[in-house]
Coordinates of N, CA, C and O and ligand atoms in Angstrom, one line a residue:
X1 N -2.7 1.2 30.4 CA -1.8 2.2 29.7 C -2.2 3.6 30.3 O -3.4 3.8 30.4
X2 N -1.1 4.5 30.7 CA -1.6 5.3 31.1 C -1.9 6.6 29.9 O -1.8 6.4 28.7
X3 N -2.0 7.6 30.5 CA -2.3 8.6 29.4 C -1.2 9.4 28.7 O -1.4 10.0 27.6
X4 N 0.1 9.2 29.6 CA 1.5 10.0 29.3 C 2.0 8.7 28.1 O 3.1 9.0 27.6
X5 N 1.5 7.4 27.6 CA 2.3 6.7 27.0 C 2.2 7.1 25.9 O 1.1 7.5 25.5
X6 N 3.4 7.2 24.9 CA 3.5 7.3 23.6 C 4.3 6.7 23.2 O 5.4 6.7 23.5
X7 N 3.6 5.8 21.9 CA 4.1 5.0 21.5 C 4.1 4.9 19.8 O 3.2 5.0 19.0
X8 N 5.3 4.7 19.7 CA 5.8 4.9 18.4 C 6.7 3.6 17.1 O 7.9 3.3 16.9
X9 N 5.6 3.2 16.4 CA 6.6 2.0 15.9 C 6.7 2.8 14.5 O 5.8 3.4 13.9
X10 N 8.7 2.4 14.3 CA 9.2 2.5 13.0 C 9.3 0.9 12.2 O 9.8 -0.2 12.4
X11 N 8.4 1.7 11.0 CA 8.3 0.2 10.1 C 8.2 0.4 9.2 O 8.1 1.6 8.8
X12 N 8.2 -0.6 8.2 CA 7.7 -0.9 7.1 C 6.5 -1.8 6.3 O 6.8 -3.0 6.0
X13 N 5.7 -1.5 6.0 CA 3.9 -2.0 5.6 C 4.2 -3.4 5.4 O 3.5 -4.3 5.8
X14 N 5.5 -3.5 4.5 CA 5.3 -5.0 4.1 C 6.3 -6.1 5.2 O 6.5 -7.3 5.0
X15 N 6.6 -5.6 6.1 CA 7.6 -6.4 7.0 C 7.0 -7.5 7.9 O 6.2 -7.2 8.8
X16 N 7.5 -8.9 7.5 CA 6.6 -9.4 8.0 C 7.0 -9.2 10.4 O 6.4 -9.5 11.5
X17 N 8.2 -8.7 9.9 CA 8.7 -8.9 11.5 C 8.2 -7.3 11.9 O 8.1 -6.8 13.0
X18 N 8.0 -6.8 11.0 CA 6.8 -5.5 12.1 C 5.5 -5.9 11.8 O 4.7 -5.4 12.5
X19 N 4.9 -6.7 11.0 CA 3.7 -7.2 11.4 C 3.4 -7.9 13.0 O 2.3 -7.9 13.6
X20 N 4.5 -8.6 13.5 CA 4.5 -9.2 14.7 C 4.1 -8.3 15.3 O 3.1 -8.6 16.0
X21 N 4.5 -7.0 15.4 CA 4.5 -6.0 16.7 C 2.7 -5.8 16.4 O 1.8 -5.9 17.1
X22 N 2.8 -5.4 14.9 CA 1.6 -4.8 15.2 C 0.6 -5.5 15.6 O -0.3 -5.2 16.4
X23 N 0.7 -6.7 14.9 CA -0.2 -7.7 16.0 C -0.3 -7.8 17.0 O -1.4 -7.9 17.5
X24 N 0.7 -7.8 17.8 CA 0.7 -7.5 19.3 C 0.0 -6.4 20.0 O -0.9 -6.5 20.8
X25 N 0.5 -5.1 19.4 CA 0.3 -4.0 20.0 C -1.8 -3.7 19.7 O -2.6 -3.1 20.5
X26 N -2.2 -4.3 18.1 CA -3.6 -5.0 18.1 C -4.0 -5.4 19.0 O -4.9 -4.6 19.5
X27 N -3.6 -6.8 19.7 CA -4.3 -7.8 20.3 C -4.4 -6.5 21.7 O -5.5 -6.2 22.0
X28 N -2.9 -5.8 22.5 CA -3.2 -5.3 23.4 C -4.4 -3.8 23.7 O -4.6 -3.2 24.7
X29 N -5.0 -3.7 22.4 CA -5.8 -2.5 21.9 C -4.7 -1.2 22.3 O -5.3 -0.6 23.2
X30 N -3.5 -0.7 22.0 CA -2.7 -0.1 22.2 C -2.6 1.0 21.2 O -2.4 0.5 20.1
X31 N -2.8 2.4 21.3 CA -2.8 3.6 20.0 C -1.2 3.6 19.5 O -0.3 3.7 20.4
X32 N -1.0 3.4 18.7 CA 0.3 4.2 18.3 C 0.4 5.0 17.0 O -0.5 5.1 16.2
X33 N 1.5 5.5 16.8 CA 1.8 6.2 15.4 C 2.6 5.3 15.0 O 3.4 4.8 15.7
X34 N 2.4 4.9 13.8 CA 3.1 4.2 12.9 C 4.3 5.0 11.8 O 3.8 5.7 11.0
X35 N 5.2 4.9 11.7 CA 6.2 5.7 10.9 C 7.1 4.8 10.0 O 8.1 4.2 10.2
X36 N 5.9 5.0 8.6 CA 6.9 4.3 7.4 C 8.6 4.4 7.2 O 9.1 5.5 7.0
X37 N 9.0 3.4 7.2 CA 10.7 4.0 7.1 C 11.5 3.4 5.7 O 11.6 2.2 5.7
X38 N 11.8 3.9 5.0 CA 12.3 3.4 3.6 C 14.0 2.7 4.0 O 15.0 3.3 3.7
X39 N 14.0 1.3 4.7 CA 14.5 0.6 5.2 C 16.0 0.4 4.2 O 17.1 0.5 4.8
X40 N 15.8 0.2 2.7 CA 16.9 -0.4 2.1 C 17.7 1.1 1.6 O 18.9 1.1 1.8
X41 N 17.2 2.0 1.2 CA 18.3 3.0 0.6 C 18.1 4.0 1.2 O 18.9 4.8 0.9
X42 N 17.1 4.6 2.3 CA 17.5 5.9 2.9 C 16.8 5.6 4.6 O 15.7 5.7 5.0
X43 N 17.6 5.5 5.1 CA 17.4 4.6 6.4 C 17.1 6.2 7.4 O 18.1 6.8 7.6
X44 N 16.0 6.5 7.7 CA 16.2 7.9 8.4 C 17.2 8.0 9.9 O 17.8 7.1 10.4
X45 N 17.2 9.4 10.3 CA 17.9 9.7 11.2 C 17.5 9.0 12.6 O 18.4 8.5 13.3
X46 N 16.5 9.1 12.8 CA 15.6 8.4 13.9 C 15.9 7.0 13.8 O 16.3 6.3 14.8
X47 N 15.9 6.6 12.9 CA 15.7 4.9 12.8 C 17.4 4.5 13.1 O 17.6 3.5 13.7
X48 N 18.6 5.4 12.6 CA 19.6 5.0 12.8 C 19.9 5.5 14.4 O 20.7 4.9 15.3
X49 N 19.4 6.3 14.5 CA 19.7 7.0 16.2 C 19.0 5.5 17.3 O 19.6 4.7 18.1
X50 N 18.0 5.4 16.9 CA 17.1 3.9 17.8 C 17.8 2.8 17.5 O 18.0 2.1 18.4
X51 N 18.3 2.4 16.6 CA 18.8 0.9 16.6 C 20.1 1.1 15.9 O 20.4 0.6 14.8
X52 N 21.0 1.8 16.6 CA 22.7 1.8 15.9 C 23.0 0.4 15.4 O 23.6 0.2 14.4
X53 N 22.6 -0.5 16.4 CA 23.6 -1.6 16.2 C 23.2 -2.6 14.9 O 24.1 -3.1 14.3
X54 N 21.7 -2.9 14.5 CA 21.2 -3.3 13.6 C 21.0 -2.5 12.5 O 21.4 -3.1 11.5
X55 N 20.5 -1.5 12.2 CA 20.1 -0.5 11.4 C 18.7 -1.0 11.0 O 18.3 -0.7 9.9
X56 N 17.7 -1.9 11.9 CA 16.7 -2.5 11.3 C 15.6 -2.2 11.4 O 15.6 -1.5 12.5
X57 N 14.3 -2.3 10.8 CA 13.2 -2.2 11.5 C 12.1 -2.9 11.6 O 11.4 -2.9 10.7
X58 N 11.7 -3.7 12.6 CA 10.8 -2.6 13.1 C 11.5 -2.3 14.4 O 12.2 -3.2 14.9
X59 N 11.4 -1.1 14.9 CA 11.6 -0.2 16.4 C 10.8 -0.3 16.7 O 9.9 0.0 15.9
X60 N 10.4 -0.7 18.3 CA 9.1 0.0 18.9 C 9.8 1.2 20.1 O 10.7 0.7 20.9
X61 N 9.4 2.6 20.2 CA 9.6 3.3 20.5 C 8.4 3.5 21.7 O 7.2 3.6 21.4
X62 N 8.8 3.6 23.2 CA 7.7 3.8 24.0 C 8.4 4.5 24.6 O 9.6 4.3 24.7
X63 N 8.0 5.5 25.2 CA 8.4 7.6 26.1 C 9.6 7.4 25.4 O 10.6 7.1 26.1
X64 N 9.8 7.6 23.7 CA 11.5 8.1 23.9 C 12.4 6.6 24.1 O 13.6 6.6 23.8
X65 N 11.9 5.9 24.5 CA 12.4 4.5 24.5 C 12.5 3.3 23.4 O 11.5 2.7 23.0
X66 N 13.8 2.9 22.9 CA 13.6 2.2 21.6 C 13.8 0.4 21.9 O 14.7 -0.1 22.6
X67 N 13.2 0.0 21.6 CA 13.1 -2.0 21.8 C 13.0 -2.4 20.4 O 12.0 -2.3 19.7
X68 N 14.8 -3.2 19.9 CA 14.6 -3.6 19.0 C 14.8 -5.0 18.9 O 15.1 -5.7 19.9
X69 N 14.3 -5.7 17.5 CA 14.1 -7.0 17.2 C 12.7 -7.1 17.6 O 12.2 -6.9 18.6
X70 N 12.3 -7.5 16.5 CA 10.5 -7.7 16.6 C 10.2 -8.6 17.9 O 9.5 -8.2 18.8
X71 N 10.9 -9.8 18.0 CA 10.1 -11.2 19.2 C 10.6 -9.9 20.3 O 9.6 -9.5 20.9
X72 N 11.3 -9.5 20.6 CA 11.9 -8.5 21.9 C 10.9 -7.5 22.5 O 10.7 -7.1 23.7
X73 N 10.4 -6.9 20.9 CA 9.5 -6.1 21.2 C 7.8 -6.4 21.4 O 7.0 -5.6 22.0
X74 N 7.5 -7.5 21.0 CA 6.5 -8.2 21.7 C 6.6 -8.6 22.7 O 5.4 -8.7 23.1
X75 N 7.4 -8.9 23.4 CA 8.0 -9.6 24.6 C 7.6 -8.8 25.6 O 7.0 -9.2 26.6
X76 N 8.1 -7.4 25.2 CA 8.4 -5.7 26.0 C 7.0 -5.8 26.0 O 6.6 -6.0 27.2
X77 N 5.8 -5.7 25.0 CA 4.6 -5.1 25.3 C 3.8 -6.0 25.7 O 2.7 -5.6 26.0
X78 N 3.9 -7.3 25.7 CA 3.2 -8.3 26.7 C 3.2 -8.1 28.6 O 2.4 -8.3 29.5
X79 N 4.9 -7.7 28.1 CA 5.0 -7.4 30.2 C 4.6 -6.2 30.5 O 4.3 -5.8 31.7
X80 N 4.6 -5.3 29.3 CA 4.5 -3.6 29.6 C 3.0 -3.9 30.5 O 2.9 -4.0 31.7
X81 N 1.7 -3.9 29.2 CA 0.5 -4.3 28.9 C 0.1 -5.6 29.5 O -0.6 -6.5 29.0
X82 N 0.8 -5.7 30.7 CA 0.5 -7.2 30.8 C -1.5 -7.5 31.1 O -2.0 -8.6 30.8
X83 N -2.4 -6.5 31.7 CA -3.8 -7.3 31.8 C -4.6 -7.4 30.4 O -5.7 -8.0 30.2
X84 N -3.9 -6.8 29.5 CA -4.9 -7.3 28.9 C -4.5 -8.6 27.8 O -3.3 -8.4 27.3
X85 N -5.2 -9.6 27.4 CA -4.4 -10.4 26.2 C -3.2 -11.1 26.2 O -2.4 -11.1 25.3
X86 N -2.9 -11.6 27.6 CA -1.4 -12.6 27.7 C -1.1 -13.0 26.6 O -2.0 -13.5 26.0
X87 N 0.0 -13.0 26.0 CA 1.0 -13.7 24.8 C 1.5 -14.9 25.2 O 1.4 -16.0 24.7
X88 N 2.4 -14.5 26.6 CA 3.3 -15.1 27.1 C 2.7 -16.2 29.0 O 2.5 -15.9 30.2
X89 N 2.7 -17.6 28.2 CA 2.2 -18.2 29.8 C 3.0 -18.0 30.7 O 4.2 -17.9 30.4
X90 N 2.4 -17.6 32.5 CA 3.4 -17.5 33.5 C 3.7 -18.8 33.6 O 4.7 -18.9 34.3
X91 N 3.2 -20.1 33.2 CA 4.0 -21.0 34.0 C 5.5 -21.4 33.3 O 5.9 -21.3 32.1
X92 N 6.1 -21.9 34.3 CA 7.6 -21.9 33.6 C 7.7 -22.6 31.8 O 8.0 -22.2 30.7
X93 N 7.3 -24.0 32.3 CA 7.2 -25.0 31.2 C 6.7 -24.4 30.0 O 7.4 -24.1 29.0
X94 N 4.8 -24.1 30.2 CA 4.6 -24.0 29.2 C 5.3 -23.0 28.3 O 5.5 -23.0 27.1
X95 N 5.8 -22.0 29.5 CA 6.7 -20.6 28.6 C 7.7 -20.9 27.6 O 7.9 -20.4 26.5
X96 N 8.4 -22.0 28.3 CA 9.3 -22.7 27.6 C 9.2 -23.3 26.6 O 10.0 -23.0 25.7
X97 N 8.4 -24.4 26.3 CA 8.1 -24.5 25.1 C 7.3 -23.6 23.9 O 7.5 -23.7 22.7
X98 N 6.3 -22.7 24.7 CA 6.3 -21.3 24.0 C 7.7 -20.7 23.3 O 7.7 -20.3 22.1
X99 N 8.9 -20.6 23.8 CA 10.2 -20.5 23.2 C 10.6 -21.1 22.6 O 11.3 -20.8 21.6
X100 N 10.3 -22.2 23.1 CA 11.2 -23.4 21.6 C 10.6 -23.3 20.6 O 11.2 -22.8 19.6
X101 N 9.0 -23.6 20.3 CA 8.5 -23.1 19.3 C 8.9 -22.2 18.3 O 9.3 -22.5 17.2
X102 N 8.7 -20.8 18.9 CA 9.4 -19.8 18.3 C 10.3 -19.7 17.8 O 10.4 -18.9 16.9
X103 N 11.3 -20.3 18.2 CA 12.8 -20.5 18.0 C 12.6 -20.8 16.8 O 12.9 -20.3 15.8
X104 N 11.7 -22.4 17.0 CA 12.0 -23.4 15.5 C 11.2 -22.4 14.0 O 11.2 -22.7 12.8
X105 N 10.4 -21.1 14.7 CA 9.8 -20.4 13.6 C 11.0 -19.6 13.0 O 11.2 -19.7 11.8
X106 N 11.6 -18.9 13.8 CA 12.3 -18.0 13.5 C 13.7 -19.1 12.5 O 13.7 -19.0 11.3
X107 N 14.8 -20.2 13.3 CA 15.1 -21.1 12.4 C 14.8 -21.7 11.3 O 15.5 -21.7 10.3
X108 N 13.7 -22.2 11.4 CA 13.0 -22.8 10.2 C 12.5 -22.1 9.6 O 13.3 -21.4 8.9
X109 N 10.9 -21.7 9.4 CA 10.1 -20.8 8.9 C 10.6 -19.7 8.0 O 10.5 -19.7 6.8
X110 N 11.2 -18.7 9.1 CA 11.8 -17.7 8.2 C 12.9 -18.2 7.4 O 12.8 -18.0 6.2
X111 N 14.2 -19.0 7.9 CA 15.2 -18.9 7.1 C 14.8 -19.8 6.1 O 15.2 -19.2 5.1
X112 N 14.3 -20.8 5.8 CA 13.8 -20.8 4.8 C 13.1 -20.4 3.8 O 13.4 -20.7 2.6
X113 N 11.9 -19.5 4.0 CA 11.3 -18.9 3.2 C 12.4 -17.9 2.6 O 12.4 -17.6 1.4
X114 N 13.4 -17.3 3.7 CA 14.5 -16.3 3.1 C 15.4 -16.9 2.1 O 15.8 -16.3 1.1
X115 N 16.0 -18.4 2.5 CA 16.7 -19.3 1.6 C 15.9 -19.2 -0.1 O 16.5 -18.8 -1.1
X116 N 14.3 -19.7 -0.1 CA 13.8 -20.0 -1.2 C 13.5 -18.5 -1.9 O 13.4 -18.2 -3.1
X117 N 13.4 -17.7 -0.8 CA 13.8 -15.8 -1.9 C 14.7 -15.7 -2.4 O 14.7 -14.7 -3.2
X118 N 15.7 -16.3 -2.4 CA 17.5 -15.7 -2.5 C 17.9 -16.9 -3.6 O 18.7 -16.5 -4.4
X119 N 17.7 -17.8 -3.7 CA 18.2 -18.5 -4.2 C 16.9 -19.6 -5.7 O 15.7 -19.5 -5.6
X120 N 17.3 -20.1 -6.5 CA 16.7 -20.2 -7.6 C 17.0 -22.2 -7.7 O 17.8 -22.9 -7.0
X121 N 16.4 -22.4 -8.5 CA 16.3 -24.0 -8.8 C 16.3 -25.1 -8.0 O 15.3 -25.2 -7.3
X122 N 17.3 -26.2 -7.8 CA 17.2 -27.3 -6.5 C 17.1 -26.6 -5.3 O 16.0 -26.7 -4.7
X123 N 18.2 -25.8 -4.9 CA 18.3 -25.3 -3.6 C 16.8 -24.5 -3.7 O 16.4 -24.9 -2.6
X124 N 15.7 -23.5 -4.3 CA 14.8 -23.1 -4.2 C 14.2 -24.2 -3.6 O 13.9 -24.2 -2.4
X125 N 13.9 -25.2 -4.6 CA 12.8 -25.9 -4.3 C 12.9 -26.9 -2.8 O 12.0 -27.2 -2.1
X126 N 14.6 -27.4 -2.5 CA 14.4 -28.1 -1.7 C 14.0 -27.1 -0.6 O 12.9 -27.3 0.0
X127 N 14.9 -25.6 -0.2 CA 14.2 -24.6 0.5 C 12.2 -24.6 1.1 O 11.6 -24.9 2.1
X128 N 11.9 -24.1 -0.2 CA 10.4 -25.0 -0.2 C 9.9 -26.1 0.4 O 9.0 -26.2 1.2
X129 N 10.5 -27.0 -0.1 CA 9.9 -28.3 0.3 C 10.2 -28.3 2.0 O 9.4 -28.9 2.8
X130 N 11.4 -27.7 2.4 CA 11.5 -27.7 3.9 C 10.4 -27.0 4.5 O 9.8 -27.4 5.5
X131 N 10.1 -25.6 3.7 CA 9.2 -24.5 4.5 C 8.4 -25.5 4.9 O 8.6 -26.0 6.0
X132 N 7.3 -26.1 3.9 CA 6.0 -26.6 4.2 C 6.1 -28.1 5.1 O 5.2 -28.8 5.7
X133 N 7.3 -28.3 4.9 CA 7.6 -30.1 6.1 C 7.7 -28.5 7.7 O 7.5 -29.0 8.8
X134 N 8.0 -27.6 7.7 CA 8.1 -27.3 8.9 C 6.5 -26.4 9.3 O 6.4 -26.0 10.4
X135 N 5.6 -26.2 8.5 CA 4.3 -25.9 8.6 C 3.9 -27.2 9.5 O 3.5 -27.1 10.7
X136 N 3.8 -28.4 8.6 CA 3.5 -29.6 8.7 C 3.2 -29.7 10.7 O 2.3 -29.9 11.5
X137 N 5.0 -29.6 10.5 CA 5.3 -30.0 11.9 C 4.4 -29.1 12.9 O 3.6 -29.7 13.7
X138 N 4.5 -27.6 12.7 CA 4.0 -26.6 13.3 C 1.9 -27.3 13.9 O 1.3 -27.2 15.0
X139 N 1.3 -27.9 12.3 CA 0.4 -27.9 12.4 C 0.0 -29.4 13.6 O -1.1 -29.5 14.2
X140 N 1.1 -30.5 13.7 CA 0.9 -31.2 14.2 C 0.6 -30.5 16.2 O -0.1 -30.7 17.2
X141 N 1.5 -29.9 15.6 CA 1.9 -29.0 17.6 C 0.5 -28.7 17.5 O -0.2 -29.4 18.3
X142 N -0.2 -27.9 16.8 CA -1.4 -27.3 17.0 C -2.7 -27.9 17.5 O -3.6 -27.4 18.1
X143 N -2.5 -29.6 16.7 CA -3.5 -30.6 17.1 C -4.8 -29.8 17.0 O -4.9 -28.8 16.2
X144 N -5.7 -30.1 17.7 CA -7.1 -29.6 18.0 C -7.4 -28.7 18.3 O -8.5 -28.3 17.9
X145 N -6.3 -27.6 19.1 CA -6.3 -26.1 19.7 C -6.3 -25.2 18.7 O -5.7 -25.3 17.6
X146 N -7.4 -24.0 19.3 CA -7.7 -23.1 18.2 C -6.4 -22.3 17.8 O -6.2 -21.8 16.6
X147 N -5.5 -22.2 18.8 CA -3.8 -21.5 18.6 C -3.1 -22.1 19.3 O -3.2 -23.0 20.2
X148 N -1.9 -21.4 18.5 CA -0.6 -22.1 19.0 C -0.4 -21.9 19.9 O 0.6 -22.4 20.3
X149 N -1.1 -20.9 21.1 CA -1.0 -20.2 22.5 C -2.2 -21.1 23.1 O -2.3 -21.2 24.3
X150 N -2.7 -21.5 22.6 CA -3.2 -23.0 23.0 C -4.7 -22.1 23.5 O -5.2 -22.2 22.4
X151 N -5.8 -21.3 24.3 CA -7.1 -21.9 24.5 C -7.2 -19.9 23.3 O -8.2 -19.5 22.7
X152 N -6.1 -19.2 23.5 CA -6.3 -18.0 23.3 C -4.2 -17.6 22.0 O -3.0 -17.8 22.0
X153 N -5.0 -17.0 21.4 CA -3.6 -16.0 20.5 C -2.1 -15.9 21.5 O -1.9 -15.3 22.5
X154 N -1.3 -16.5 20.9 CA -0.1 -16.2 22.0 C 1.5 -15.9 21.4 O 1.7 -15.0 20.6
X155 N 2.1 -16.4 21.7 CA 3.5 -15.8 21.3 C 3.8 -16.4 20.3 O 4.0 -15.7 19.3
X156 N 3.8 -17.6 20.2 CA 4.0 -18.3 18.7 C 2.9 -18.2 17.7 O 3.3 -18.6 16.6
X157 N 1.8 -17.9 17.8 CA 1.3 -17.7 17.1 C 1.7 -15.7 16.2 O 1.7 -15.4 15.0
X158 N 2.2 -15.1 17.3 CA 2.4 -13.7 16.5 C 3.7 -13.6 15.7 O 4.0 -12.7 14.8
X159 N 4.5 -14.7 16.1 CA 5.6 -14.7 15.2 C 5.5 -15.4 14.3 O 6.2 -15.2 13.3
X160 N 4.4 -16.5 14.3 CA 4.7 -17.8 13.0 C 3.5 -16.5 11.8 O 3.9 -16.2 10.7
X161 N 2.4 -16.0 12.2 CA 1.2 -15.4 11.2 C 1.5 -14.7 10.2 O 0.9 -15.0 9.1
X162 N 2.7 -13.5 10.1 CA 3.3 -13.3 9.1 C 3.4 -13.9 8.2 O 3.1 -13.4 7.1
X163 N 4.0 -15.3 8.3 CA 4.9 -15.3 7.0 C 4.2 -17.2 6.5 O 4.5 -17.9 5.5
X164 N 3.2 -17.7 7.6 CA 2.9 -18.9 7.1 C 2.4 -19.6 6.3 O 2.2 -20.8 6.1
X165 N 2.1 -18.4 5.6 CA 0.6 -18.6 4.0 C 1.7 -18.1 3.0 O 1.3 -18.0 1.9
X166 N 2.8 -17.8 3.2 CA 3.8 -17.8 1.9 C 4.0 -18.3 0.5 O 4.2 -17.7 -0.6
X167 N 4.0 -19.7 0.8 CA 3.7 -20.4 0.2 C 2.0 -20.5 -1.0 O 1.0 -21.0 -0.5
X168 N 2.1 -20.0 -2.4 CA 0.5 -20.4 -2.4 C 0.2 -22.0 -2.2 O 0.9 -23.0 -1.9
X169 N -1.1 -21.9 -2.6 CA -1.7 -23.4 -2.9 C -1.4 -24.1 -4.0 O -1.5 -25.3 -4.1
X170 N -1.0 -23.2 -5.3 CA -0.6 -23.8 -6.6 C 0.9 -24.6 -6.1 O 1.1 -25.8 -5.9
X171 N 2.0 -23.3 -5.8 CA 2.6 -24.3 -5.2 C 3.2 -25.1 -4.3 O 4.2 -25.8 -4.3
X172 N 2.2 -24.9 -3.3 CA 2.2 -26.6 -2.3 C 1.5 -27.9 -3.4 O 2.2 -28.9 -3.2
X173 N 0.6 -28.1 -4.1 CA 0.2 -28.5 -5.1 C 1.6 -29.5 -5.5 O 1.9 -30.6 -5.4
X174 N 2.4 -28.1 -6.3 CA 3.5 -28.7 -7.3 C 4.0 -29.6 -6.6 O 4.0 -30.8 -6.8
X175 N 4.5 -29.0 -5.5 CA 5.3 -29.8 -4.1 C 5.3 -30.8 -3.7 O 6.3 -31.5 -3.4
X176 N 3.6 -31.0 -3.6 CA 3.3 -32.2 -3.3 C 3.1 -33.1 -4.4 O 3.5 -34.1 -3.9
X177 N 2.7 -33.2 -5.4 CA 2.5 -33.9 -6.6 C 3.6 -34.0 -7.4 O 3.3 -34.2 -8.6
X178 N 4.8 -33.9 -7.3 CA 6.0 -34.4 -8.0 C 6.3 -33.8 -9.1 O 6.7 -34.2 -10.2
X179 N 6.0 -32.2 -8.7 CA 6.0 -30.9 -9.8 C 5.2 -30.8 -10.8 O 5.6 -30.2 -11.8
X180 N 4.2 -31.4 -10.7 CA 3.0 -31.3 -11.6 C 2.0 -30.4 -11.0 O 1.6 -30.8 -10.0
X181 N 1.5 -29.1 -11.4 CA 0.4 -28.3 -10.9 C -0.7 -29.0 -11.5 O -0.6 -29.7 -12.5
X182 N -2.1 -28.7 -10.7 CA -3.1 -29.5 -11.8 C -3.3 -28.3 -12.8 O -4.0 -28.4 -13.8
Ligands
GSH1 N1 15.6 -10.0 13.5 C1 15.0 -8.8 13.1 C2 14.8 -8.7 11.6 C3 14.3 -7.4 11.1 C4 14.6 -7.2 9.6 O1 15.2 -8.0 8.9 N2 14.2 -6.0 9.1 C5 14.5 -5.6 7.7 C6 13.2 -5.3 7.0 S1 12.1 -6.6 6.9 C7 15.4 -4.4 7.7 O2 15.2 -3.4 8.3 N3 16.5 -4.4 6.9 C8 17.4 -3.3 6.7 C9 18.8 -3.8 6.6 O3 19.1 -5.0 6.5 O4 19.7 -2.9 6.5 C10 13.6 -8.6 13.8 O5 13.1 -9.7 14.2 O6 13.2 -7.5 14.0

């Protein structure tokens, strides 16, 4: 990184999709300013100027430059920052399944956990019951490897870490024991 870079992410503390970035921008030991943005009722000037088309955050902002959608913006500071901390394998395949992965986080993972926020009773619970059959799955891919980026921290690992402990233990418990907590 050189010395002219500044870098600027618009977020919000509890987001799990600007946690991605910051993890990223972590792993790359990268400085930036962080700028809380009060996302649901007063969306600032900056934040609607950087991302017209979404109105969302997180932005990452590099010279004046805005990259939205969190996986995008990881993506941007993997190739920006490429020596230090690869996210993303060069070889084709494994990249690719690096993608599918993600994919099934972003499909599964989140929209369920978003299903089981929004909604109440059967549909909560079967919501639920999918989150943790799609952990399941996740944890099989993982097998033996300390990450899902397989010898080191990698791309699916910064998108699934937000949001995969959602779930507590009481209720995976219920879930699993036929809604009986002990
Ligand atoms: N797909 C987006 C999702 C970002 C997102 O949903 N951000 C929420 C906060 S967690 C937001 O800014 N919502 C404002 C709105 O919907 O108007 C990403 O990966 O960055």
């Amino acid at each position: 990184m050189s010395m002219a870079d500044e870098v600027v992410l618009l977020n919000y503390w509890a987001s799990p999709y600007g946690m991605r970035v910051r993890i990223a921008l972590a792993e790359k030991g990268i400085q930036y300013e962080s700028r809380e943005e009060d996302y649901l009722s007063n969306k600032s000037s900056l934040l609607l100027q950087m991302n017209p088309v979404h109105k969302k955050i997180p932005v990452l902002i590099h010279n004046g430059k805005p990259v939205s959608e969190s996986l995008i913006a990881v993506q941007y500071i993997d190739q920006v920052w490429k020596d230090k901390a690869p996210l993303l394998p060069s070889d084709p395949y494994l990249r690719g399944q690096a993608m599918f992965w993600t994919d099934f986080v972003n499909k599964k993972v989140y929209e369920n956990r978003k299903r089981a926020w929004r909604t109440k009773g059967e549909e909560q619970e079967a919501a639920k019951r999918e989150f943790l059959e799609c952990t399941r799955l996740l944890e099989e891919e993982l097998g033996d490897k300390p990450y899902l980026g397989r010898e080191n921290l990698g791309f699916v690992d910064v998108a699934l870490i937000p949001t995969y402990n959602w779930l507590s233990r009481r209720e995976i418990w219920k879930l699993q024991c036929g809604g009986k907590a002990p």
